[in-house]
Short mmCIF file of C-alpha atoms in Angstrom, two decimals:
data_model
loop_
_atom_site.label_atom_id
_atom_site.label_comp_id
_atom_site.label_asym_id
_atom_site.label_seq_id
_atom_site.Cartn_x
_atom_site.Cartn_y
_atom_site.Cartn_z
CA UNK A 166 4.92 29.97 -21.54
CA UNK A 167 6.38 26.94 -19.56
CA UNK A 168 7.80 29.23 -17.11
CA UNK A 169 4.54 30.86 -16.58
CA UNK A 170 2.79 27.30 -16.09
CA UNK A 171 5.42 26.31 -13.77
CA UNK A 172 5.11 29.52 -11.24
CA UNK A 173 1.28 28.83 -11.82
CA UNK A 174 2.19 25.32 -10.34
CA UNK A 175 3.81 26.90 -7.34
CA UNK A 176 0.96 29.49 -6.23
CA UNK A 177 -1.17 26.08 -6.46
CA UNK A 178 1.80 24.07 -4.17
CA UNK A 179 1.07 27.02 -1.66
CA UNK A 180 -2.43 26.57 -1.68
CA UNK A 181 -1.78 22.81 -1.09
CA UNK A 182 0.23 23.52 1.70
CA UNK A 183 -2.06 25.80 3.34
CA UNK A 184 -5.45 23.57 3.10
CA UNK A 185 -2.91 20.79 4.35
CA UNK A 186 -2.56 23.01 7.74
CA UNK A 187 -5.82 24.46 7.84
CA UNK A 188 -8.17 21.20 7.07
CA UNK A 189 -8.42 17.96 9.41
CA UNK A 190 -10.84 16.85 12.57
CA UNK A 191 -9.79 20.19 14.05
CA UNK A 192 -11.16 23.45 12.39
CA UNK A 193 -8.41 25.96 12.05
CA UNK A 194 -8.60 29.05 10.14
CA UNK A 195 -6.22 30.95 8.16
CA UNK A 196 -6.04 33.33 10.60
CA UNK A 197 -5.08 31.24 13.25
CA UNK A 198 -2.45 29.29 10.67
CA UNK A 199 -1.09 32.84 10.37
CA UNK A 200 -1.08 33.59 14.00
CA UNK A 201 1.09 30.52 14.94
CA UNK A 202 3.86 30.70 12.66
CA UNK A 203 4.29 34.06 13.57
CA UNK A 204 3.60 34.26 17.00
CA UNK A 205 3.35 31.20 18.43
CA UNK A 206 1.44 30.49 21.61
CA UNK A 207 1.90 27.38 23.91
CA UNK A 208 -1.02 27.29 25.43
CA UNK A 209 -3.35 27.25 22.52
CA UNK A 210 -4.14 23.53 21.89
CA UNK A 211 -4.83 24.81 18.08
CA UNK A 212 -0.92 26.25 17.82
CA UNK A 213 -0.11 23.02 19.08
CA UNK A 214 -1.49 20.92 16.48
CA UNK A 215 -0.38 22.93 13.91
CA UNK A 216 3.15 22.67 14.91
CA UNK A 217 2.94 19.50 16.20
CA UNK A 218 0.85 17.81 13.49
CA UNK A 219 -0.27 19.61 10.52
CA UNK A 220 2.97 21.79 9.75
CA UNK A 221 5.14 18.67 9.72
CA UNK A 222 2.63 16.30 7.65
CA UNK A 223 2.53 19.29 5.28
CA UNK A 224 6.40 19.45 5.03
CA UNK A 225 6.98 15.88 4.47
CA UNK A 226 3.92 15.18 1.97
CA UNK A 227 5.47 18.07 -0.17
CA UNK A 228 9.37 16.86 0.13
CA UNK A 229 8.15 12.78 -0.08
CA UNK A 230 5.63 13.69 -3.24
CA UNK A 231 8.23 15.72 -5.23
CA UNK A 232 10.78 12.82 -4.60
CA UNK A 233 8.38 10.34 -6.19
CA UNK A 234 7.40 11.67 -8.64
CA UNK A 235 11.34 12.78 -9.90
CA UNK A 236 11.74 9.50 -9.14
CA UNK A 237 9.16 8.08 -11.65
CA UNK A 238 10.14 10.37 -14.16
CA UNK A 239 13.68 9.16 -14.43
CA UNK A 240 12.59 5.62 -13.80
CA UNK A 241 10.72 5.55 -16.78
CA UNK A 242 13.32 7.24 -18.83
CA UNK A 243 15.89 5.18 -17.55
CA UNK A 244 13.82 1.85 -18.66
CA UNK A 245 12.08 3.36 -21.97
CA UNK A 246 8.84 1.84 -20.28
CA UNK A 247 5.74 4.48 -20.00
CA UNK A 248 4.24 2.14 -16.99
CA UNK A 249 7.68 2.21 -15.13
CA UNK A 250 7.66 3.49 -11.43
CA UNK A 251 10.11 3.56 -8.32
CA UNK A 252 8.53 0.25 -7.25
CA UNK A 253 9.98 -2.03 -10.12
CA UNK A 254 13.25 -1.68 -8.91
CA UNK A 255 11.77 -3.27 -5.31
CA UNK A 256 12.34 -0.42 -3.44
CA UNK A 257 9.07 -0.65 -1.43
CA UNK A 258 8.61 -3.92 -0.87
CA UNK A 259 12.22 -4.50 0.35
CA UNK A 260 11.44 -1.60 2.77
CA UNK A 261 8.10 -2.51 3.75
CA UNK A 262 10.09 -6.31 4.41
CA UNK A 263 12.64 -5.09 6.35
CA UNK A 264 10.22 -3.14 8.74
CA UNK A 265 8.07 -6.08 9.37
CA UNK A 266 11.11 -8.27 10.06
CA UNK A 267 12.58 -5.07 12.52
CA UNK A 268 8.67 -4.34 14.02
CA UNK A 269 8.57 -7.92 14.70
CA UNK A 270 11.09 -9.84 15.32
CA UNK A 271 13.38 -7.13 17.05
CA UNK A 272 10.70 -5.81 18.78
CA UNK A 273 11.52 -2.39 17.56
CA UNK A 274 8.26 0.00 17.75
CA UNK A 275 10.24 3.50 17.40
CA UNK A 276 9.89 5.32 13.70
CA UNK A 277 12.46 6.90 13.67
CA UNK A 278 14.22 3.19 13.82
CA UNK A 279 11.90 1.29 11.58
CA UNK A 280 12.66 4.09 9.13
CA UNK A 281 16.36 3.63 8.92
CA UNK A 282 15.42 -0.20 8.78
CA UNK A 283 13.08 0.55 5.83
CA UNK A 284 16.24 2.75 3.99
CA UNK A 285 18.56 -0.07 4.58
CA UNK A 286 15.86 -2.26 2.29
CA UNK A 287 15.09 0.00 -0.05
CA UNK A 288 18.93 0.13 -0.86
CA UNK A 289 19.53 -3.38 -0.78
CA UNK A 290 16.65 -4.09 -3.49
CA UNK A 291 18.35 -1.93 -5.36
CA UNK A 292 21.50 -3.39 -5.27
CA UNK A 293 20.18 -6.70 -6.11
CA UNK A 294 17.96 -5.59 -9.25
CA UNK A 295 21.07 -4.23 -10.19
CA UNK A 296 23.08 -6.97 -9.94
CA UNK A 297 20.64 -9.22 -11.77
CA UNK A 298 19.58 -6.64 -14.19
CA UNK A 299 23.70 -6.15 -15.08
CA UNK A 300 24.05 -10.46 -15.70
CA UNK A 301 24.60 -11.59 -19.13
CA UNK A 302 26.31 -10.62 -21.86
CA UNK A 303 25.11 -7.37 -23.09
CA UNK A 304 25.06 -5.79 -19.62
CA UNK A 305 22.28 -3.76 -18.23
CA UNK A 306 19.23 -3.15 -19.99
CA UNK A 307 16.06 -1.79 -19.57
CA UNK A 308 13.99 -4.75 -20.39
CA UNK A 309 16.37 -6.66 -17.42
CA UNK A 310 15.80 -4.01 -14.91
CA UNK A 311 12.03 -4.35 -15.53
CA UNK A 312 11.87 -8.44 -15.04
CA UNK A 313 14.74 -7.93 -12.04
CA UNK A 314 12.84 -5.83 -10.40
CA UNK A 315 9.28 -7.55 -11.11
CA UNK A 316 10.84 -10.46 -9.16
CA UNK A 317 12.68 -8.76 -6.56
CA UNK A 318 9.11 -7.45 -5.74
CA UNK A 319 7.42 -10.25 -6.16
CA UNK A 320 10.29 -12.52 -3.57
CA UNK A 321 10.26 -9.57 -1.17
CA UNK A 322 6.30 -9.06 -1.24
CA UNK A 323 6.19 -12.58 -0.71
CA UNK A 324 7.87 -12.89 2.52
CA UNK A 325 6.34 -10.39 4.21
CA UNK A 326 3.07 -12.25 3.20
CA UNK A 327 4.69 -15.24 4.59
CA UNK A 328 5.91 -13.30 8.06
CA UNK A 329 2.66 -11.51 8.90
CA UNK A 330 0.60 -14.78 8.18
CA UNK A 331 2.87 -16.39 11.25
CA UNK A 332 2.35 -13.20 13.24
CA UNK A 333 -0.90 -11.90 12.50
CA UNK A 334 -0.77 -9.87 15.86
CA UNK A 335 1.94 -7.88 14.56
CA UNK A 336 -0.48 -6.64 11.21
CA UNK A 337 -1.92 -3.68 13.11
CA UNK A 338 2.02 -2.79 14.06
CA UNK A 339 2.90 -2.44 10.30
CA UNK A 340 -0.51 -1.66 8.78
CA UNK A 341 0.53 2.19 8.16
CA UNK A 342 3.64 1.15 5.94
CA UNK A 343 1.46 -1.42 4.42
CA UNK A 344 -0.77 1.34 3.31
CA UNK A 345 1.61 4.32 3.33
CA UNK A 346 0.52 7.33 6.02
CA UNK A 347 1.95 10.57 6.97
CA UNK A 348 -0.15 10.30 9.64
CA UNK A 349 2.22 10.46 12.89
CA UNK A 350 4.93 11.34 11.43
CA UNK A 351 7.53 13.79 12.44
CA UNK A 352 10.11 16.39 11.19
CA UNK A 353 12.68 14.66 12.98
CA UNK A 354 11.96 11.09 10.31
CA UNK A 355 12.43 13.44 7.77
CA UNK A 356 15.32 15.67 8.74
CA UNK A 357 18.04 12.18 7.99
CA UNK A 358 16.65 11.63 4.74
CA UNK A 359 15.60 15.00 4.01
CA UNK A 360 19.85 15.96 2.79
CA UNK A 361 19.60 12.45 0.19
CA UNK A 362 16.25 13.58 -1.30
CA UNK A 363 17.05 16.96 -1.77
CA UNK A 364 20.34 16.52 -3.40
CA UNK A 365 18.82 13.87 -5.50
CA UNK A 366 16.11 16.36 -6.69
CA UNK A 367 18.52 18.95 -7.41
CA UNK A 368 21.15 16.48 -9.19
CA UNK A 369 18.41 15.54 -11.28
CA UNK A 370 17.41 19.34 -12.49
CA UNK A 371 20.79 19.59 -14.14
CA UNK A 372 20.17 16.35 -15.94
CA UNK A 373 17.89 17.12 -17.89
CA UNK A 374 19.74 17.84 -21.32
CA UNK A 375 21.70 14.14 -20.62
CA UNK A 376 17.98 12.09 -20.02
CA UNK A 377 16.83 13.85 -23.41
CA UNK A 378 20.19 12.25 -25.56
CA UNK A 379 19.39 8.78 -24.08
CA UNK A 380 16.51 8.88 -24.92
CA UNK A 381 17.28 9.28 -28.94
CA UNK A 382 19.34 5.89 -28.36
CA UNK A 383 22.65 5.02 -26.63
CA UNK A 384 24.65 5.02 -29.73
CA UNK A 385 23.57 7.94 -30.48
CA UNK A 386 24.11 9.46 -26.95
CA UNK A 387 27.51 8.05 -26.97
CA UNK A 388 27.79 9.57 -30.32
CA UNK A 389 27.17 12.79 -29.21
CA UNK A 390 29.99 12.38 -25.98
CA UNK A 391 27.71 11.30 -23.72
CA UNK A 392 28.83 8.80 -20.95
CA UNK A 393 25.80 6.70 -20.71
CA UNK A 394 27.20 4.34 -18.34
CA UNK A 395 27.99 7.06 -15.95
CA UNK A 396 24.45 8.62 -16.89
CA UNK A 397 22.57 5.56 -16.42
CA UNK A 398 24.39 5.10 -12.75
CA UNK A 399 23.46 8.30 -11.93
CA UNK A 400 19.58 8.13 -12.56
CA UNK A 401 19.46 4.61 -10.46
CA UNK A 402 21.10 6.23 -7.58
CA UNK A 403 19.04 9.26 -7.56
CA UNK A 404 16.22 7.05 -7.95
CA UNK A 405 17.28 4.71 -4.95
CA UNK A 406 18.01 7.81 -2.61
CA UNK A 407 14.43 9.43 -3.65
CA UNK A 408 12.02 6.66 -3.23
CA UNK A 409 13.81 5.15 -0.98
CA UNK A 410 14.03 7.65 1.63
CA UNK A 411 10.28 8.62 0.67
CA UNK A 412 8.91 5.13 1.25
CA UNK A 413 11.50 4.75 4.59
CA UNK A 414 9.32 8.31 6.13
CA UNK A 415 6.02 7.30 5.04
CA UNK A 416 6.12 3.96 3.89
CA UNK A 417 4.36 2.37 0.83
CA UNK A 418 3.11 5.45 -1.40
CA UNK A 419 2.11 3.94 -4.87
CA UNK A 420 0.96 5.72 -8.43
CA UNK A 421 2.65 8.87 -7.95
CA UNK A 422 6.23 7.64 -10.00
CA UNK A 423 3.60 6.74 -12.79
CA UNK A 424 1.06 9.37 -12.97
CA UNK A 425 2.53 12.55 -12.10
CA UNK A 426 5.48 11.97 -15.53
CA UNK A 427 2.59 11.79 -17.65
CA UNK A 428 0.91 14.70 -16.23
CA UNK A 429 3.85 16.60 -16.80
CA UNK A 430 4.61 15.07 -20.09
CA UNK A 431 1.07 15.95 -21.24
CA UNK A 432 1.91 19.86 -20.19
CA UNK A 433 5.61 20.72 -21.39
CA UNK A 434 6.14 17.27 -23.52
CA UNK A 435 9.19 15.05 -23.66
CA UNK A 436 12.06 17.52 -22.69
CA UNK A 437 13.48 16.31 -19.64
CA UNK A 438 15.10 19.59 -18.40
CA UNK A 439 10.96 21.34 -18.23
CA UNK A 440 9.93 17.60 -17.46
CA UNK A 441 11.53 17.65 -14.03
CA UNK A 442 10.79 20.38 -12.34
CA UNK A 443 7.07 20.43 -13.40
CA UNK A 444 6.85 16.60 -11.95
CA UNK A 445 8.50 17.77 -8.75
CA UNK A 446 5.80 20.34 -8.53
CA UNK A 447 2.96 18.29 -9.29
CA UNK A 448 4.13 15.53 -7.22
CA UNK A 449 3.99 17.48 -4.18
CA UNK A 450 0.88 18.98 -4.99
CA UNK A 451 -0.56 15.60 -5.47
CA UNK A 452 0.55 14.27 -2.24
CA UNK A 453 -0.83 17.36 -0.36
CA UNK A 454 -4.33 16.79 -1.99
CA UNK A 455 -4.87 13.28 -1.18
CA UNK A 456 -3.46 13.76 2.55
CA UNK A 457 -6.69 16.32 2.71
CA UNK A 458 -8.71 14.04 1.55
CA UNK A 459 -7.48 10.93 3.48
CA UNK A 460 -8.77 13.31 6.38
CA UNK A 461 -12.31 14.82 5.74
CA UNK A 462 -13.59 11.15 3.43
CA UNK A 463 -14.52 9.42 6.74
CA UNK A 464 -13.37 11.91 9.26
CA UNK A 465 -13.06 11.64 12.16
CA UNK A 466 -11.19 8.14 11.27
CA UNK A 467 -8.23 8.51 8.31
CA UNK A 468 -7.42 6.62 5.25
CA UNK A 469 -4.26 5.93 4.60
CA UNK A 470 -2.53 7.85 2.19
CA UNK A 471 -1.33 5.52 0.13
CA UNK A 472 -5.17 4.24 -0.59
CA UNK A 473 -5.91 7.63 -2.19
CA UNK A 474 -3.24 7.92 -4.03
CA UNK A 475 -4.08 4.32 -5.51
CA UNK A 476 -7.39 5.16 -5.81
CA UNK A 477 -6.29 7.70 -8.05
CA UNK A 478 -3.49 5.65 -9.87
CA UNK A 479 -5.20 2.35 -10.41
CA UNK A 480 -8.30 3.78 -13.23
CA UNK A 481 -4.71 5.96 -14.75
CA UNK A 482 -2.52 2.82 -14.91
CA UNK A 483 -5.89 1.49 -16.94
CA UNK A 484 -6.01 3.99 -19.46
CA UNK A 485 -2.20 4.04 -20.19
CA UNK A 486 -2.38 0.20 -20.56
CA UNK A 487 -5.08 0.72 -22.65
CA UNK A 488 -3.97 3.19 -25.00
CA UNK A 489 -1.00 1.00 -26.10
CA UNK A 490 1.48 3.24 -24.43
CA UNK A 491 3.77 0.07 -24.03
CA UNK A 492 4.72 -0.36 -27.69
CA UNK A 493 5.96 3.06 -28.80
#
């Protein structure tokens, strides 16, 4: 049954994908969709955007909201926290912090370079949350993660505050990692990044049957032969390499780490190695949907992505919150 749901999933990810090429300011039919991937003509401006704009948006919005929402999934298994996602380690706001200081400061406008600016933060949040996270006696826990990374957020989120109240010129530079876009973004942002997330993903398939001891406790995990130190490091550097080169393409993408695990949970329940793969799935799907409809809700302007998707995510964060999901 959950491999039937799952290739149910994928017919839907293909739909996604298709209304992500076919809808936007400039009608384009399924038939003409068809007609440029197969036969492409330069001289038809609607060919052109399709390979140019929607085919690429498409590809990255499925690769960044698969990564995500793996991403979340292991996040919140490796803190036992039900509200956990990719942003309590810091991960976006030391990216979004280091492309203010590069857009700004440096004077550095290209993408492709703010991107590789926004990596190198991403990583170095994550070193630090690890580093305070590992300080005390009993070592890393999941509780220290979760206050390391609260105020590696909070520092991080702080100075970029601080920056852009200096340089309030420079706001409409940054605005789209602010707010998280795929808007204007290329295949060739995604092609670096694109080797670390899919590795990650895959990596993360096989642990499946590892995440689901852990979970019972790690004595008994270690009872059972499992290396839960080696485990643990694993899931953090999956988790670095996934939302980390997701937020360094498209910038700051919220909700998707939290919502999309309980989604899946809901669906297939707490087994990790169906858990996974339906989250990757959904993730992308998600992503694809509210790129459409960051297009058509005020078209011909866009909202940023990252405004649907915490449109979507705030009310959900609610209701977990709510229901007391915190204490079990």
């Amino acid at each position: 049954m959950k491999v039937v749901g799952l290739l149910l999933l994928l017919v839907l990810l293909v739909g996604s994908f298709v209304a992500s090429i076919i809808f936007g300011r400039t009608p384009i039919t399924f038939d003409m969709a068809l007609a440029a991937l197969l036969n492409y003509d330069a001289n038809s401006i609607e060919h052109m955007i399709i390979y140019t704009e929607r085919l690429p948006r498409a590809v990255i919005a499925t690769f960044v909201g698969a990564s995500l929402a793996v991403a979340g999934a292991l996040m919140q298994a490796l803190t036992r926290n039900p509200l956990a996602s990719p942003s309590i380690f810091g991960i976006n706001a030391g990216a979004i912090f280091f492309v203010v200081l590069a857009s700004l400061f440096l004077s550095i406008s290209s993408l492709v370079f703010l991107m590789w600016f926004a990596f190198l933060g991403a990583f170095l949040s994550a070193i630090i949350v690890y580093f305070l996270g590992s300080l005390g006696r009993d070592g890393l826990t999941p509780l220290k993660i979760i206050l390391a990374g609260t105020a590696v957020t909070a520092m991080f989120t702080s100075f970029t505050q601080a920056i852009l109240v200096f340089n309030e010129t420079g706001m409409q530079d940054v605005l789209f990692w602010l707010a998280g876009s795929v808007s204007g973004r290329t295949l060739a942002m995604l092609l670096p990044v694109l080797p670390f997330m899919v590795l990650s993903i895959v990596v993360s398939m096989f642990m499946g049957r590892a995440i689901n001891l852990l979970l019972l406790g790690d004595d008994v995990a270690t009872g059972m032969g499992q290396n839960i130190v080696l485990v643990k490091l694993a899931m953090g550097i999956a988790i670095v390499l996934l939302a980390g080169g997701s937020v360094a393409v498209v910038g700051s993408v919220g909700f998707i780490g939290l919502i999309i695990p309980h989604v899946s949970r809901g669906l297939v329940g707490n087994d990790y190695r169906w858990m996974l793969p339906f989250s990757a799935v959904l993730g992308a799907i998600l992503l694809l949907g509210a790129d459409v409809l960051a297009r058509l809700v005020i078209m011909p302007q866009e909202v940023p992505i990252g405004v649907m998707t915490a449109f979507l995510g705030v009310p959900f964060f609610v209701y977990i919150a709510r229901k007391g999901l915190t204490k079990k």
